[in-house]
Structure formats: structure tokens, C-alpha cells
PDB file of C-alpha atoms in Angstrom:
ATOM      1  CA  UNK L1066       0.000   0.000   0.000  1.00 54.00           C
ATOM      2  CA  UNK L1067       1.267   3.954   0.424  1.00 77.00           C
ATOM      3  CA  UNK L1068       1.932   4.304   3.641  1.00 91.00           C
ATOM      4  CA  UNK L1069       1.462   1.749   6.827  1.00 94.00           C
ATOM      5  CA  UNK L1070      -1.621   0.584   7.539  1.00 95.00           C
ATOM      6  CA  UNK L1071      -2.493  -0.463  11.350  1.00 96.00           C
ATOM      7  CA  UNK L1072      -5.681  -2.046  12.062  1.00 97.00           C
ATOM      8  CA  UNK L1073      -7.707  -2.032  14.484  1.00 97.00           C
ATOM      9  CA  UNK L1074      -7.740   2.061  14.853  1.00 95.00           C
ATOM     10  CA  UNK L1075      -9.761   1.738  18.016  1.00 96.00           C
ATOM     11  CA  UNK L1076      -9.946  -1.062  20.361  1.00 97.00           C
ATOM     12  CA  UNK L1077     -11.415  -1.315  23.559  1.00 98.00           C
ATOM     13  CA  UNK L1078     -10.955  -4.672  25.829  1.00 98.00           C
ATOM     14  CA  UNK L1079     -11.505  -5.893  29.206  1.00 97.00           C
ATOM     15  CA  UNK L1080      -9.078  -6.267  31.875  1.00 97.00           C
ATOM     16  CA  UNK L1081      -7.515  -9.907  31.680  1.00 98.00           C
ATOM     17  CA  UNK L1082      -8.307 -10.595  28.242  1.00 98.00           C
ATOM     18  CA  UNK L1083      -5.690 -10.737  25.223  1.00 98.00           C
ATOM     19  CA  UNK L1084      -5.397  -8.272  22.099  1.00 98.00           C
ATOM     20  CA  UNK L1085      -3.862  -8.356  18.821  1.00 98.00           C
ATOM     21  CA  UNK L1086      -2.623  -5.508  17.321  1.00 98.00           C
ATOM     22  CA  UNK L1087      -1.903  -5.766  13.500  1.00 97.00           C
ATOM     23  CA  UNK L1088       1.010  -3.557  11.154  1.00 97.00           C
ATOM     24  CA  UNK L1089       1.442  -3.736   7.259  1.00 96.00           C
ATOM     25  CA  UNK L1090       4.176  -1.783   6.844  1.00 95.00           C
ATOM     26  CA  UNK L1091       4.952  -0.373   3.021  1.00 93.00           C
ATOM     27  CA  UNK L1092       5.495  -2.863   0.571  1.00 91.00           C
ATOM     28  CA  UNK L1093       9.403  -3.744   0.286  1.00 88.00           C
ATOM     29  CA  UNK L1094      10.706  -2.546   3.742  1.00 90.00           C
ATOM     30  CA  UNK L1095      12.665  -4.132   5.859  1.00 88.00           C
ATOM     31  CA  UNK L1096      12.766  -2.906   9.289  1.00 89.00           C
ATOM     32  CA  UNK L1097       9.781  -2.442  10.797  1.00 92.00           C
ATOM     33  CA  UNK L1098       9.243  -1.051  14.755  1.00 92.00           C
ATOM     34  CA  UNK L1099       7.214  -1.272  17.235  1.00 95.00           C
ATOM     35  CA  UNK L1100       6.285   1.878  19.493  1.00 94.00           C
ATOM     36  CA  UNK L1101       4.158   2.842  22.397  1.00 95.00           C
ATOM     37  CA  UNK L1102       2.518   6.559  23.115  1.00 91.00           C
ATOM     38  CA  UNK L1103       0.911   6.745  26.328  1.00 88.00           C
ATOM     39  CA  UNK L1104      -1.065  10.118  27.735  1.00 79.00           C
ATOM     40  CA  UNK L1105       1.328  12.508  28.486  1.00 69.00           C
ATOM     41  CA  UNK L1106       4.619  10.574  27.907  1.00 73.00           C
ATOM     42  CA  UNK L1107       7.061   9.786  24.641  1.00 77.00           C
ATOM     43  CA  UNK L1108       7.434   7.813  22.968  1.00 87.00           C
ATOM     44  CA  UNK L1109       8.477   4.737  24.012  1.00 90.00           C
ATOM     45  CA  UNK L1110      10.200   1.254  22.032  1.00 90.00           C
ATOM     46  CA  UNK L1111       8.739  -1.662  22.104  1.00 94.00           C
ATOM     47  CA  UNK L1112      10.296  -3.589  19.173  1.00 93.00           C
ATOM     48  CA  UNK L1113      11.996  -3.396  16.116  1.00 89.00           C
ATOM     49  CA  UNK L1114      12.622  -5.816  12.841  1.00 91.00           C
ATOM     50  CA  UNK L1115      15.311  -6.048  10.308  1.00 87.00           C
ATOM     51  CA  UNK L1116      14.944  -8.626   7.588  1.00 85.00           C
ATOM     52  CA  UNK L1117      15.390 -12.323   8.472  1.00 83.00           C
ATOM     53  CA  UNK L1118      17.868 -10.751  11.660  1.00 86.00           C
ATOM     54  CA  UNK L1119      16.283 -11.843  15.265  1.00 88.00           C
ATOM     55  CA  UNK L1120      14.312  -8.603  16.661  1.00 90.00           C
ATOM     56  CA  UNK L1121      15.328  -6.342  19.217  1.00 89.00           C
ATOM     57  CA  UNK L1122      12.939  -6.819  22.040  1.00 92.00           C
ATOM     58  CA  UNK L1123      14.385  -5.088  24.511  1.00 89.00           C
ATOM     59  CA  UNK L1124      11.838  -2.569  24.714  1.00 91.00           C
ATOM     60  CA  UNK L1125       8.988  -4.777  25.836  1.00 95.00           C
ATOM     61  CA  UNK L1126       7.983  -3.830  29.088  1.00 94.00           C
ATOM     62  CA  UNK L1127       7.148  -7.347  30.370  1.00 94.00           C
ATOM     63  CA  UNK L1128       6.330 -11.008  28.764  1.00 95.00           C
ATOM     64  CA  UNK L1129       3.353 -10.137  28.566  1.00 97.00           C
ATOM     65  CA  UNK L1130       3.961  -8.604  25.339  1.00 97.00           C
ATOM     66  CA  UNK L1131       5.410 -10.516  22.155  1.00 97.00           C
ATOM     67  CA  UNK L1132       5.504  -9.665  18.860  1.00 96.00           C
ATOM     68  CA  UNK L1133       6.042 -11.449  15.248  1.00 95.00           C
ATOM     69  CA  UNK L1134       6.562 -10.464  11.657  1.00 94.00           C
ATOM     70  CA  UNK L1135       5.202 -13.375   9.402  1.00 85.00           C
ATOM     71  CA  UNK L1136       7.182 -13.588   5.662  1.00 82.00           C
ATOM     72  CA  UNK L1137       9.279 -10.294   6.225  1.00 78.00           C
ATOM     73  CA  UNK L1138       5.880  -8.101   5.877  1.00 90.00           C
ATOM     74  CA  UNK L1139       2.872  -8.336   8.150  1.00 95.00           C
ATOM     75  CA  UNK L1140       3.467  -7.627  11.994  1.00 97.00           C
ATOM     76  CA  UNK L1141       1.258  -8.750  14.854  1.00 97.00           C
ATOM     77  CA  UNK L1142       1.561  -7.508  18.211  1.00 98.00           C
ATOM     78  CA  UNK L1143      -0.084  -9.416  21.143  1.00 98.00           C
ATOM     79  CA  UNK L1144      -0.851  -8.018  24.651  1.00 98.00           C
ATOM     80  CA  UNK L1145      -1.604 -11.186  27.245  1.00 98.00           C
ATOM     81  CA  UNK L1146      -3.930 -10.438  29.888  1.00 98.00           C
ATOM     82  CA  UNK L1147      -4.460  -6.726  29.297  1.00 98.00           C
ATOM     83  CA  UNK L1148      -3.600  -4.205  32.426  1.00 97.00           C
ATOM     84  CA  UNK L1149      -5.460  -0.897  32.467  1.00 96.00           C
ATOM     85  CA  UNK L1150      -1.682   0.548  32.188  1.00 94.00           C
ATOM     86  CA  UNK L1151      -1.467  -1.018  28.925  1.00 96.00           C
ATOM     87  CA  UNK L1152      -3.908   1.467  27.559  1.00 96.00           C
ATOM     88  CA  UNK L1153      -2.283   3.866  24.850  1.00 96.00           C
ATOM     89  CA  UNK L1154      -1.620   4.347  21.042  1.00 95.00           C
ATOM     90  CA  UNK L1155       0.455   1.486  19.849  1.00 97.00           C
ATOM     91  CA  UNK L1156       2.645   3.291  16.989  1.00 95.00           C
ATOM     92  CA  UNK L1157       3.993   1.092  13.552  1.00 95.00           C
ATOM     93  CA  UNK L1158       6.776   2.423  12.139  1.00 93.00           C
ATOM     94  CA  UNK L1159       8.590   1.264   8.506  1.00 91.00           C
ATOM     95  CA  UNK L1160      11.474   2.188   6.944  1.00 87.00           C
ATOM     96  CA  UNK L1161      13.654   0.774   3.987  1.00 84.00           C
ATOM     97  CA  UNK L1162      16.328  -0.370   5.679  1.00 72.00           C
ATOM     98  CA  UNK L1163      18.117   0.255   9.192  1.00 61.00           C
ATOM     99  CA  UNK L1164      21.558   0.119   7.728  1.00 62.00           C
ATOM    100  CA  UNK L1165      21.602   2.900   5.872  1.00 60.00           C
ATOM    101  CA  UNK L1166      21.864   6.922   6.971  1.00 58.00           C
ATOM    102  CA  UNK L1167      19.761   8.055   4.576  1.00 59.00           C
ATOM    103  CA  UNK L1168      16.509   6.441   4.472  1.00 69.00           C
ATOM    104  CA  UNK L1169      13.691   7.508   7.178  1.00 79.00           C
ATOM    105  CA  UNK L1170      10.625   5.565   9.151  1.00 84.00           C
ATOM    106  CA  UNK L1171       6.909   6.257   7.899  1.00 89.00           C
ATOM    107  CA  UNK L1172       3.976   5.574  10.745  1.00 91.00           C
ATOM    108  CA  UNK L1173       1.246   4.431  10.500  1.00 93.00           C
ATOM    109  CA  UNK L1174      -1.882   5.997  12.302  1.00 92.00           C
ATOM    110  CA  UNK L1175      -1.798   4.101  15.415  1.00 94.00           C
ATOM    111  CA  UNK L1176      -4.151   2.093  16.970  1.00 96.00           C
ATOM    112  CA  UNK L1177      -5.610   3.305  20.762  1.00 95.00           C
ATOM    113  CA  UNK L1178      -5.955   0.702  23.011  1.00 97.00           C
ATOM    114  CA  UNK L1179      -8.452   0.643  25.756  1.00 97.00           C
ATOM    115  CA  UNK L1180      -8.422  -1.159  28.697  1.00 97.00           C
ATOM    116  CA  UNK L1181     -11.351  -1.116  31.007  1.00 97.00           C
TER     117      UNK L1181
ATOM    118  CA  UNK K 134      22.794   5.142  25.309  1.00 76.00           C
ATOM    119  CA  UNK K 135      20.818   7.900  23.791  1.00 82.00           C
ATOM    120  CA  UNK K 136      18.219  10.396  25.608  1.00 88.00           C
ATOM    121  CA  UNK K 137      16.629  13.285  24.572  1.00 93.00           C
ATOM    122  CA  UNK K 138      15.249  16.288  27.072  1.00 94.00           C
ATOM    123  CA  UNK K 139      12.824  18.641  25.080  1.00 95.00           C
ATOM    124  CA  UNK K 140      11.952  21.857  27.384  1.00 91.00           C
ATOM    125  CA  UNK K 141       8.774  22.994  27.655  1.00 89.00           C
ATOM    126  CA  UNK K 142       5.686  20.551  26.975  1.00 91.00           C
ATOM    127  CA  UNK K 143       3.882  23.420  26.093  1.00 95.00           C
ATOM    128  CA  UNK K 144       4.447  26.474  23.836  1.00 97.00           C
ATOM    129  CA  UNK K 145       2.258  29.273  22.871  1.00 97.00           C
ATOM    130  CA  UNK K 146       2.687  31.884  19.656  1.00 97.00           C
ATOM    131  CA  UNK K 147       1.125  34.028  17.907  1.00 97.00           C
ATOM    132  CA  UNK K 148       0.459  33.730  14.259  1.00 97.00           C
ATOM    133  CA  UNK K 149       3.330  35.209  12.477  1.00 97.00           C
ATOM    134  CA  UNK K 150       5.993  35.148  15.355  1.00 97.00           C
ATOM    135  CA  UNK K 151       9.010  32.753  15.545  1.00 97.00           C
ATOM    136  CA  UNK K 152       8.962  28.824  16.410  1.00 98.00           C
ATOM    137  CA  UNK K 153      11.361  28.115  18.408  1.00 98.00           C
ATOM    138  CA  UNK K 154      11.201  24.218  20.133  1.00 98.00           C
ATOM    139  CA  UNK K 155      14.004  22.935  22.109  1.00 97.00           C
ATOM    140  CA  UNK K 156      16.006  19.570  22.270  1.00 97.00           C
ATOM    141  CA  UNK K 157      18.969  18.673  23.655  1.00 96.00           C
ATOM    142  CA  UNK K 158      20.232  15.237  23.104  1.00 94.00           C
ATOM    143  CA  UNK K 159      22.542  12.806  25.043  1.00 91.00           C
ATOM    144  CA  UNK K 160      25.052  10.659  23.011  1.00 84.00           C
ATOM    145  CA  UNK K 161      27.936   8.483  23.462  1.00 79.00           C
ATOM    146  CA  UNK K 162      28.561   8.108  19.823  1.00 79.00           C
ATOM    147  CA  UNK K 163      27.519  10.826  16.907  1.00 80.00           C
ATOM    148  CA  UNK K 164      24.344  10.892  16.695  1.00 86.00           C
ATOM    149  CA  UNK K 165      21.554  11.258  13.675  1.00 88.00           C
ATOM    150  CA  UNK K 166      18.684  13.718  14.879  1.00 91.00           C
ATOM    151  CA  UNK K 167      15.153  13.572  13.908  1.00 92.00           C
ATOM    152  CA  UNK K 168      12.039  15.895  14.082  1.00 96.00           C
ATOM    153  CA  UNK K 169       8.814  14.435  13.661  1.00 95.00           C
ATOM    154  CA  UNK K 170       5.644  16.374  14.016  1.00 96.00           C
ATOM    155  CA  UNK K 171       1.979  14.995  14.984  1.00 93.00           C
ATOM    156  CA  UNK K 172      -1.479  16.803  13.726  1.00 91.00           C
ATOM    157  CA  UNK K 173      -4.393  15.471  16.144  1.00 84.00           C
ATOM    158  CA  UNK K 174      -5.351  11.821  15.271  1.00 78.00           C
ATOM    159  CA  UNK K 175      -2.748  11.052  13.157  1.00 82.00           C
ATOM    160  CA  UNK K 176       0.802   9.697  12.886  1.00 83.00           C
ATOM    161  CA  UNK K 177       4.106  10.679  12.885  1.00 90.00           C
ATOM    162  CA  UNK K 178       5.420  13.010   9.934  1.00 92.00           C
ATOM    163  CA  UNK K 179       9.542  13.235   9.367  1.00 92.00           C
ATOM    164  CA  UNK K 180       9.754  17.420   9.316  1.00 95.00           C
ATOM    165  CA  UNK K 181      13.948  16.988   9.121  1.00 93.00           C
ATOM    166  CA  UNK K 182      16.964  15.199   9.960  1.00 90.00           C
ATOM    167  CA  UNK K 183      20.457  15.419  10.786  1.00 90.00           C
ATOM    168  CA  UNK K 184      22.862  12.616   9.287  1.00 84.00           C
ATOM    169  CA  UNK K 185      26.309  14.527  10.042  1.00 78.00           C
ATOM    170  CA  UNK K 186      26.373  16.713   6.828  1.00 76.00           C
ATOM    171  CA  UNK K 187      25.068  20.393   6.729  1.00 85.00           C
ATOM    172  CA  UNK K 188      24.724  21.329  10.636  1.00 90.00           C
ATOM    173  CA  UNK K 189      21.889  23.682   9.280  1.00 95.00           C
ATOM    174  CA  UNK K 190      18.929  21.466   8.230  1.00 94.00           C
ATOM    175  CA  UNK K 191      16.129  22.726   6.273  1.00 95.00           C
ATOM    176  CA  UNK K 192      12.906  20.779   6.272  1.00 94.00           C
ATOM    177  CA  UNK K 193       9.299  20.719   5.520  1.00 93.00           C
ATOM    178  CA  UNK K 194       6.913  23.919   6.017  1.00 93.00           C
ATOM    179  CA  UNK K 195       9.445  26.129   6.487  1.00 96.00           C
ATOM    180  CA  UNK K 196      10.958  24.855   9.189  1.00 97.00           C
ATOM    181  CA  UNK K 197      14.294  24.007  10.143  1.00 97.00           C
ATOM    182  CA  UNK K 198      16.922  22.888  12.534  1.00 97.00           C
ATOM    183  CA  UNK K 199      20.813  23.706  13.604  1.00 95.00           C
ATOM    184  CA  UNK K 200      23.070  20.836  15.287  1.00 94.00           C
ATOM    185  CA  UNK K 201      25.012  22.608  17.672  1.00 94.00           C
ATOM    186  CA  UNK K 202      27.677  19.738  19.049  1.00 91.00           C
ATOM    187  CA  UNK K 203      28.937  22.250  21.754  1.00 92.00           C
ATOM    188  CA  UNK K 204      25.936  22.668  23.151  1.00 93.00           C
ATOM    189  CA  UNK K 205      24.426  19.443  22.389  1.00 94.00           C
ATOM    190  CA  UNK K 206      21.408  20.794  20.822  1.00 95.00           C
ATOM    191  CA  UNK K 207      19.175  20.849  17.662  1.00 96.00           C
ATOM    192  CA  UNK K 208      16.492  23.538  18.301  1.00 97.00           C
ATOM    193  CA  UNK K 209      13.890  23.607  15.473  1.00 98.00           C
ATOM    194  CA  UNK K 210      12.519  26.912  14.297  1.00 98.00           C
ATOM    195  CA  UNK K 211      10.036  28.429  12.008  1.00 98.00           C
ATOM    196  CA  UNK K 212      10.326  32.822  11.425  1.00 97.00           C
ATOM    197  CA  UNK K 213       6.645  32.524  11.197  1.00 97.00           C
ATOM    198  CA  UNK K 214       3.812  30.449  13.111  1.00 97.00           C
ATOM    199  CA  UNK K 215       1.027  29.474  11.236  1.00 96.00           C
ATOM    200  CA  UNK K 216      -2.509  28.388  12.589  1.00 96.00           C
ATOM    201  CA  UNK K 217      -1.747  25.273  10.510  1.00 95.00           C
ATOM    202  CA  UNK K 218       1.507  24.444  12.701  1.00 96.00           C
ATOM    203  CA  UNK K 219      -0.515  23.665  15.673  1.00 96.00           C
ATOM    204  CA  UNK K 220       0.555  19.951  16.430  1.00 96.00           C
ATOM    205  CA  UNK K 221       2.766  17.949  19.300  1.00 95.00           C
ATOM    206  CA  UNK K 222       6.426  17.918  17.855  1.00 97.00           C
ATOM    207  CA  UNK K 223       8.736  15.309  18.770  1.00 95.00           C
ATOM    208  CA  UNK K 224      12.729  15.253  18.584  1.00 95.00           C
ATOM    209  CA  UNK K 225      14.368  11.592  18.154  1.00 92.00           C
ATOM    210  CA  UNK K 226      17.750  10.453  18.568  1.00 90.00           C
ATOM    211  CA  UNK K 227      19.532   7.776  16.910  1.00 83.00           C
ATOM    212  CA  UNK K 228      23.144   5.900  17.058  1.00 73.00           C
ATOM    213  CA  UNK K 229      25.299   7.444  14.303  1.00 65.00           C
ATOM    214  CA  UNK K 230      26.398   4.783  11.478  1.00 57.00           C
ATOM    215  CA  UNK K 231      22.656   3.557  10.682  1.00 55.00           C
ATOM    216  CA  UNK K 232      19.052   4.173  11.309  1.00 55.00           C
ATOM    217  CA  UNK K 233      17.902   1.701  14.129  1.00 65.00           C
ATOM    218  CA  UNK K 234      15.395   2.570  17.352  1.00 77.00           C
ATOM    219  CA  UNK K 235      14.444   5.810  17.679  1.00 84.00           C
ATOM    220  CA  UNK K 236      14.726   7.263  21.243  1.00 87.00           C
ATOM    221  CA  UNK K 237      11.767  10.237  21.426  1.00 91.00           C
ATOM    222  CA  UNK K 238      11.777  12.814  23.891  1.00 92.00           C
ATOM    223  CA  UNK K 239       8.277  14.223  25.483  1.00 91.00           C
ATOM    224  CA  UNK K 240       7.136  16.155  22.172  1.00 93.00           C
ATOM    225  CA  UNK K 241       6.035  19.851  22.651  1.00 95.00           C
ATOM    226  CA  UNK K 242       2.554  20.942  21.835  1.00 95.00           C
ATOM    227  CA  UNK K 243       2.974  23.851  19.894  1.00 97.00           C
ATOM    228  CA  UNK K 244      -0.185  26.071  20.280  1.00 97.00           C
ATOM    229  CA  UNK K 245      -1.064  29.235  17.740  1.00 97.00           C
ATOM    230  CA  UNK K 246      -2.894  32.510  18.688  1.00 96.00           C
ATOM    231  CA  UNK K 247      -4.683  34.459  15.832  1.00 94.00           C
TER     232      UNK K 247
END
């Protein structure tokens, strides 16, 4: 597609239960991240993919959070037994590469995460 | 590691006066530099970056950005505010040599007066 497309935009879920949070990134990029915006804060990394390397996961804030990129392209993100703390935008990011200066990540919209 | 400090989560103009938005960065290698901005209900747009060429960095809408190694800073500025430049802005920070995680400070909500 154009840009990155995230889906769900909105989701809303119930304490305990589990979520899955979906990125296409743009067709023929490599590294693809995972990022976290919640109220009044940054930013903040989750996870990040380059090609067929193993991901960087040192962002996720507990194992209650995983993440996968099927065939170099589609990325899931799950959240196990939603906390109310886990409530924010989840942020895709793609860019062409990660090993090159001059290249740059394009988001995608974001998808707001509720937990009640 | 890399950190970024961005003053002021809040900053009001008036249509027509200067931008000015503050970062300072933290690096123990050169860094790359990044400003992203962020209308309401949307994601991140690249406005400029700083890959170790020109320190002065011009991006989009007018707006650009000076690396200042001394003073470990890349302040981004506009002469003139528009209504239309009413968004959060966010600085990012990344190890020199390639473009992996980006480490975001705060963001700044730039707000614009008639």
C-alpha cells in the first residue's frame, strides 16, 4: 500500500483478556518497529525488525507482550492479559532499511488501546 | 545510550511570530537527529533530519533545525507560526552509522494565537 496501515484504529478490551494488534508496513521494507505513546509521555520502544535478523525486544515492558513479523511483511503484536496501564496508542513504524543513513521511518496511524 | 530532554511541553505563539522548540540530546557516539511532528489523530510526519552533513537542516513547512555539538542541541525553528503548525512535535535520537530505534523525547505541543 502507500503508507502503513495499522488495524484495528480503536480497540477497547476488558481487563484480563488478550489483544492483537496488527502492522502492514509499506510494501518492500525491511525494518519495521514497534512503538508505544501513552497520555502525556514519549514515545516509548517496544520492538523493532530487520529482515530475516532476530528482533530487538528489549523494549517490551514485560512477557506479557510478544511480537512477530510473518514472511518479512505483516506484523502482529499481542498483549496477554491486558492491564489498564497497557492502555495507549500502539505506533507502527517502517522504513527501507536500518543500515543505511539516509533512508527515514513512515507511521502508521496508530491504533488506541483501551483497557477497562 | 541515547536520551533526549525537550523543554517545555507546552508552547504558545502568535500567528506570524518565531517557532522556536528545544532539544537537547545525550550521546555516546555521533548521533543522527530527527524531528517528527503529529497533527491530532494522526501519525508521525519526518519534518527533518540530521545525518552529520550540513549542521543547518532545512525541512518541511518552512521549518528548520541547527546541530550545535557544543551545546548538544538541535532547536527547530520556524520565522513565522502558522494556525496550521498547531501539532505535538517530537525530537528523536539515533546511534550514528545507521538508522535503528528511535529514542523520542516528550514532544512539545505547539499552540497558535490568531
Amino acid at each position: 500500500g502507500a503508507g502503513v496501515s495499522q488495524s484495528p484504529s480503536n480497540k477497547v478490551t476488558e481487563k484480563g483478556k488478550d489483544v492483537e494488534l496488527r502492522c502492514d508496513p509499506i510494501s518492500g521494507h525491511t525494518a519495521l518497529y514497534w512503538y508505544r505513546q501513552s497520555l502525556g509521555q514519549g514515545l516509548e520502544f517496544l520492538i523493532y525488525f530487520q529482515g530475516n535478523s532476530a528482533p530487538d525486544k528489549s523494549g517490551l515492558p514485560s512477557d506479557r507482550f510478544s511480537a512477530e513479523r510473518t514472511g518479512g511483511s505483516v506484523s502482529t503484536l499481542t498483549i496477554q492479559r491486558t492491564q489498564q496501564e497497557d492502555s495507549a496508542v500502539y505506533l507502527c513504524a517502517s522504513s527501507l532499511s536500518s543500515d543505511s543513513w539516509n533512508t527515514e521511518a513512515f507511521f502508521g496511524q496508530g491504533t488506541r488501546l483501551t483497557v477497562v | 545510550a541515547q536520551s533526549v530532554t525537550q523543554l517545555g511541553s507546552h508552547v504558545s505563539v502568535s500567528e506570524g511570530a518565531l517557532v522556536l522548540l528545544r532539544c537537547n540530546y545525550s550521546s555516546s557516539v555521533p548521533p543522527y537527529l530527527f524531528w517528527y511532528v503529529q497533527y491530532p489523530n494522526q501519525g508521525l510526519q519526518l519534518l527533518l533530519k540530521y545525518t552529520s552533513a550540513a549542521t543547518l537542516v532545512k525541512g518541511i513547512n518552512g521549518f528548520e533545525a541547527e546541530f550545535k555539538k557544543s551545546e548538544t542541541s538541535f532547536h527547530l525553528t520556524k520565522p513565522s507560526a502558522h494556525m496550521s503548525d498547531a501539532a505535538e512535535y517530537f525530537c528523536a535520537v539515533t546511534p550514528g552509522g545507521g538508522f535503528q530505534k528511535l529514542v523520542f523525547g516528550t514532544g512539545t505541543r505547539l499552540l497558535v494565537s490568531p
